[in-house]
Each structure stands twice: as structure tokens, then as C-alpha cells.
Amino acid sequence: MTRFLKMHEKCKKCNQDFRIEPEFYSTALWIGFPIVLIVFIPLLFFGLYLNEYYGISLKVILPIFLILCFLLQIPIMRISRAILLHLTFKYFGWHKKE
């Protein structure tokens, strides 16, 4: 599991060091939480819609959504880390920093 969370030590383009300080990326959890809400609250309403109008049992829908939640955790963690880096560092395009 830790293999999926590994990051490059430096950016290939601008040589920015990604090992900023210990526990820097724990802040990404606070960024990832709203992303999870944005993704899964509509899924919850979609599941309730399927239950109400098509009669699909929540016993069928819930395990599918739980598997989906598990599979999307790694991409959401990576996206939240990228957003944290974007908010922390100024990026000037392809030009070298001076």
C-alpha cells in the first residue's frame, strides 16, 4: 500500500524538492476531505434515487459504493497532495527559478 503513496524526491522540470519537512503531507488530509465529500455525497443521493425509483436494494448499492470508495482513496490522496504543493509553491512555468 505504501508503494502507491510514494512521491518523487524532486520535480523533473524545476528541481523543486518535494521532501519539505516531516509530516508536511498530513495537511493534505484536510484538502482531501472536501474532495471526498464532493465525490461521495452525490453518490449517496444517486443510491437513494436508485432505491426509490428502480427498487434496487441498499444492500446491493452499499457494497458497490464501499468498493468504489476504497478504490478512489489513492487517487484522491494524490490529488490532495498535488493541490497542497500547488498552494504552497509558486510555479513560473517552464522557466528556471532565478
CSV table of C-alpha atoms in Angstrom, one decimal:
chain,number,residue,atom,x,y,z
A,1,MET,CA,0.0,0.0,0.0
A,2,THR,CA,2.8,2.4,0.7
A,3,ARG,CA,4.1,1.9,-2.8
A,4,PHE,CA,1.1,3.9,-4.1
A,5,LEU,CA,1.8,6.8,-1.8
A,6,LYS,CA,5.5,7.3,-2.8
A,7,MET,CA,6.4,10.5,-4.5
A,8,HIS,CA,9.4,11.6,-6.5
A,9,GLU,CA,12.0,13.4,-4.4
A,10,LYS,CA,12.4,16.2,-6.8
A,11,CYS,CA,10.5,17.7,-9.7
A,12,LYS,CA,11.9,16.6,-13.1
A,13,LYS,CA,11.3,20.0,-14.6
A,14,CYS,CA,12.1,22.6,-12.0
A,15,ASN,CA,14.1,20.5,-9.5
A,16,GLN,CA,11.8,21.5,-6.6
A,17,ASP,CA,12.4,19.4,-3.5
A,18,PHE,CA,9.2,17.5,-2.5
A,19,ARG,CA,10.6,16.4,0.9
A,20,ILE,CA,9.8,19.6,2.5
A,21,GLU,CA,9.6,18.7,6.2
A,22,PRO,CA,8.3,15.7,8.3
A,23,GLU,CA,4.5,15.4,8.3
A,24,PHE,CA,4.1,18.1,5.6
A,25,TYR,CA,1.7,15.9,3.6
A,26,SER,CA,-0.5,15.3,6.6
A,27,THR,CA,-2.1,18.6,5.8
A,28,ALA,CA,-3.2,17.0,2.5
A,29,LEU,CA,-5.8,15.1,4.6
A,30,TRP,CA,-7.6,18.4,5.2
A,31,ILE,CA,-7.6,19.1,1.5
A,32,GLY,CA,-8.8,15.6,0.6
A,33,PHE,CA,-11.8,15.6,2.9
A,34,PRO,CA,-13.8,18.2,0.9
A,35,ILE,CA,-12.9,16.2,-2.3
A,36,VAL,CA,-14.3,13.1,-0.7
A,37,LEU,CA,-17.5,15.0,0.2
A,38,ILE,CA,-17.8,16.4,-3.4
A,39,VAL,CA,-17.5,12.9,-4.8
A,40,PHE,CA,-19.5,10.8,-2.4
A,41,ILE,CA,-22.4,12.9,-1.4
A,42,PRO,CA,-23.8,12.9,-4.9
A,43,LEU,CA,-23.2,9.1,-4.9
A,44,LEU,CA,-25.3,8.8,-1.8
A,45,PHE,CA,-28.1,10.7,-3.4
A,46,PHE,CA,-27.7,8.6,-6.6
A,47,GLY,CA,-28.0,5.4,-4.5
A,48,LEU,CA,-31.1,6.7,-2.8
A,49,TYR,CA,-32.6,7.6,-6.2
A,50,LEU,CA,-31.9,4.1,-7.5
A,51,ASN,CA,-33.5,2.6,-4.4
A,52,GLU,CA,-36.6,4.8,-4.6
A,53,TYR,CA,-37.3,4.7,-8.4
A,54,TYR,CA,-35.9,1.4,-9.5
A,55,GLY,CA,-36.2,-0.6,-6.3
A,56,ILE,CA,-32.5,-1.6,-6.2
A,57,SER,CA,-31.9,-2.6,-2.6
A,58,LEU,CA,-29.4,-0.6,-0.5
A,59,LYS,CA,-27.9,-4.0,0.4
A,60,VAL,CA,-26.7,-4.1,-3.2
A,61,ILE,CA,-25.8,-0.5,-3.6
A,62,LEU,CA,-23.9,0.0,-0.4
A,63,PRO,CA,-21.2,-2.6,-1.0
A,64,ILE,CA,-20.7,-1.3,-4.5
A,65,PHE,CA,-20.2,2.2,-3.2
A,66,LEU,CA,-17.8,1.0,-0.4
A,67,ILE,CA,-15.7,-0.7,-3.0
A,68,LEU,CA,-15.7,2.5,-5.1
A,69,CYS,CA,-14.7,4.5,-2.0
A,70,PHE,CA,-11.8,2.2,-1.4
A,71,LEU,CA,-10.6,2.3,-5.0
A,72,LEU,CA,-10.8,6.1,-5.2
A,73,GLN,CA,-8.9,6.8,-1.9
A,74,ILE,CA,-5.4,6.6,-3.6
A,75,PRO,CA,-6.2,9.0,-6.4
A,76,ILE,CA,-7.9,11.4,-4.0
A,77,MET,CA,-4.8,11.3,-1.7
A,78,ARG,CA,-2.5,12.0,-4.7
A,79,ILE,CA,-4.7,14.8,-5.9
A,80,SER,CA,-4.9,16.4,-2.5
A,81,ARG,CA,-1.0,16.3,-2.3
A,82,ALA,CA,-0.8,17.9,-5.7
A,83,ILE,CA,-3.2,20.7,-4.6
A,84,LEU,CA,-1.2,21.2,-1.4
A,85,LEU,CA,2.0,21.6,-3.4
A,86,HIS,CA,0.3,24.0,-5.8
A,87,LEU,CA,-0.9,26.1,-2.9
A,88,THR,CA,2.5,26.1,-1.2
A,89,PHE,CA,4.9,26.8,-4.0
A,90,LYS,CA,4.8,29.4,-6.7
A,91,TYR,CA,5.2,28.0,-10.2
A,92,PHE,CA,6.5,30.1,-13.0
A,93,GLY,CA,6.0,27.7,-15.9
A,94,TRP,CA,8.9,26.2,-17.8
A,95,HIS,CA,11.4,29.0,-16.9
A,96,LYS,CA,14.0,28.3,-14.3
A,97,LYS,CA,13.8,30.0,-10.9
A,98,GLU,CA,16.1,32.9,-10.5
